[in-house]
Amino acid sequence: QAECLQAMVRALEMERSAYNGWLQNASGDKAKTYRRALAYIDDELAKYRHLPPSRFHVEEVYHSIPGVVMGTYGRGNLGTPHPVTLQDAWAEHPLPGLLQFVGITRSGPFYTAVGVVGGDLGAIKPGVHYRMALQPLMPATYPFPSFYVCIKSFEPLK
C-alpha cells in the first residue's frame, strides 16, 4: 500500500511536469485547460503527499484529470483498476519509465512503472525480461491508452 501511494505521488509529479511543458507552448483555451489541470494536480499532490498509506485506495484515484480530453484520454468511465499481468515485460532504461512487453502495439496500451512493491525501482534491471503483475494507478494524459502503474510482483524469466 505504501509503495503504491508513493508511486501515485510520482505519477502526479510526472503528469505535472508534462503539463508544465505543454503550457510553455500553449495559448488561449489550451493554456486555460493546462492551468486548470495543473491546479487539480497540485491539489491531488497536496492530498496524497500527506495521506496515511492505510487510507490510500486505488479505486478512489483511478480517473482522468477533469476537463481534459486527448484522444481516448478523458472519455468515459474507466471502470475498476484491475491488476494486469504481463507474461514477458522489460524496461529499456532505468525506472521510472515505460515498460515494453510482448504484444504491445503502437496504439498501446502503455504502462509507465512509477513504483514497485519493496520500494526499489532499481530492482527491475533494464533489458531483463520478467513476468510482472501491475496495479494501474491512474491514466496518463496521452491520446492512446496509457497508465501509470505500481509493479506488485515480478520474477525474471529463465
PDB file of C-alpha atoms in Angstrom, residues 3-22 34 36-51 56-58 60-66 68 73 96 112-115 121 136-141 146-150:
ATOM      1  CA  GLU A   3       4.750   1.793  -2.203  1.00  0.00           C
ATOM      2  CA  CYS A   4       1.718   2.313  -4.439  1.00  0.00           C
ATOM      3  CA  LEU A   5       0.886   5.551  -2.608  1.00  0.00           C
ATOM      4  CA  GLN A   6       4.455   6.769  -3.222  1.00  0.00           C
ATOM      5  CA  ALA A   7       4.069   5.658  -6.842  1.00  0.00           C
ATOM      6  CA  MET A   8       0.861   7.690  -7.113  1.00  0.00           C
ATOM      7  CA  VAL A   9       2.725  10.799  -5.945  1.00  0.00           C
ATOM      8  CA  ARG A  10       5.458  10.114  -8.520  1.00  0.00           C
ATOM      9  CA  ALA A  11       2.791   9.683 -11.249  1.00  0.00           C
ATOM     10  CA  LEU A  12       1.217  13.018 -10.336  1.00  0.00           C
ATOM     11  CA  GLU A  13       4.644  14.689 -10.366  1.00  0.00           C
ATOM     12  CA  MET A  14       5.316  13.255 -13.834  1.00  0.00           C
ATOM     13  CA  GLU A  15       1.938  14.497 -15.082  1.00  0.00           C
ATOM     14  CA  ARG A  16       2.667  17.898 -13.569  1.00  0.00           C
ATOM     15  CA  SER A  17       5.955  18.052 -15.439  1.00  0.00           C
ATOM     16  CA  ALA A  18       4.238  17.138 -18.722  1.00  0.00           C
ATOM     17  CA  TYR A  19       1.551  19.808 -18.287  1.00  0.00           C
ATOM     18  CA  ASN A  20       4.165  22.432 -17.394  1.00  0.00           C
ATOM     19  CA  GLY A  21       5.978  21.629 -20.629  1.00  0.00           C
ATOM     20  CA  TRP A  22       2.802  21.786 -22.693  1.00  0.00           C
ATOM     21  CA  TYR A  34      -3.500  23.151 -18.833  1.00  0.00           C
ATOM     22  CA  ARG A  36      -6.795  24.048 -14.604  1.00  0.00           C
ATOM     23  CA  ALA A  37      -5.151  20.634 -14.903  1.00  0.00           C
ATOM     24  CA  LEU A  38      -2.064  21.895 -13.051  1.00  0.00           C
ATOM     25  CA  ALA A  39      -4.228  23.309 -10.248  1.00  0.00           C
ATOM     26  CA  TYR A  40      -6.024  19.956  -9.994  1.00  0.00           C
ATOM     27  CA  ILE A  41      -2.712  18.047  -9.940  1.00  0.00           C
ATOM     28  CA  ASP A  42      -1.344  20.382  -7.247  1.00  0.00           C
ATOM     29  CA  ASP A  43      -4.429  19.713  -5.088  1.00  0.00           C
ATOM     30  CA  GLU A  44      -4.036  15.973  -5.596  1.00  0.00           C
ATOM     31  CA  LEU A  45      -0.331  16.132  -4.751  1.00  0.00           C
ATOM     32  CA  ALA A  46      -1.040  18.038  -1.536  1.00  0.00           C
ATOM     33  CA  LYS A  47      -3.567  15.388  -0.551  1.00  0.00           C
ATOM     34  CA  TYR A  48      -1.518  12.284  -1.396  1.00  0.00           C
ATOM     35  CA  ARG A  49       1.815  13.520  -0.050  1.00  0.00           C
ATOM     36  CA  HIS A  50       0.326  13.526   3.458  1.00  0.00           C
ATOM     37  CA  LEU A  51      -2.143  10.647   3.210  1.00  0.00           C
ATOM     38  CA  PHE A  56      -4.964   5.048   0.092  1.00  0.00           C
ATOM     39  CA  HIS A  57      -7.416   3.216  -2.176  1.00  0.00           C
ATOM     40  CA  VAL A  58      -6.607   2.922  -5.879  1.00  0.00           C
ATOM     41  CA  GLU A  60     -10.660   6.419  -5.495  1.00  0.00           C
ATOM     42  CA  VAL A  61      -7.806   7.860  -7.583  1.00  0.00           C
ATOM     43  CA  TYR A  62      -8.266   5.904 -10.806  1.00  0.00           C
ATOM     44  CA  HIS A  63      -9.709   8.585 -13.088  1.00  0.00           C
ATOM     45  CA  SER A  64      -8.708  11.143 -15.671  1.00  0.00           C
ATOM     46  CA  ILE A  65      -7.966  14.763 -14.857  1.00  0.00           C
ATOM     47  CA  PRO A  66     -11.331  16.567 -15.020  1.00  0.00           C
ATOM     48  CA  VAL A  68      -9.015  17.166 -20.148  1.00  0.00           C
ATOM     49  CA  TYR A  73      -7.987  10.129 -22.560  1.00  0.00           C
ATOM     50  CA  PRO A  96      10.576   5.101 -13.516  1.00  0.00           C
ATOM     51  CA  THR A 112       4.736   3.601 -17.109  1.00  0.00           C
ATOM     52  CA  ALA A 113       6.159   1.973 -13.989  1.00  0.00           C
ATOM     53  CA  VAL A 114       6.413   4.541 -11.186  1.00  0.00           C
ATOM     54  CA  GLY A 115       6.677   2.222  -8.183  1.00  0.00           C
ATOM     55  CA  LEU A 121      12.616   0.566  -8.784  1.00  0.00           C
ATOM     56  CA  PRO A 136      -2.831   0.578 -12.632  1.00  0.00           C
ATOM     57  CA  LEU A 137      -2.913   3.767 -10.548  1.00  0.00           C
ATOM     58  CA  MET A 138      -4.152   6.429 -12.947  1.00  0.00           C
ATOM     59  CA  PRO A 139      -4.261   7.048 -16.682  1.00  0.00           C
ATOM     60  CA  ALA A 140      -1.508   9.146 -18.198  1.00  0.00           C
ATOM     61  CA  THR A 141      -2.571  12.061 -20.367  1.00  0.00           C
ATOM     62  CA  SER A 146      -1.591   4.758 -21.191  1.00  0.00           C
ATOM     63  CA  PHE A 147      -1.360   4.154 -17.457  1.00  0.00           C
ATOM     64  CA  TYR A 148       0.931   4.790 -14.526  1.00  0.00           C
ATOM     65  CA  VAL A 149       1.402   1.531 -12.661  1.00  0.00           C
ATOM     66  CA  CYS A 150       2.853   0.100  -9.489  1.00  0.00           C
TER      67      CYS A 150
END
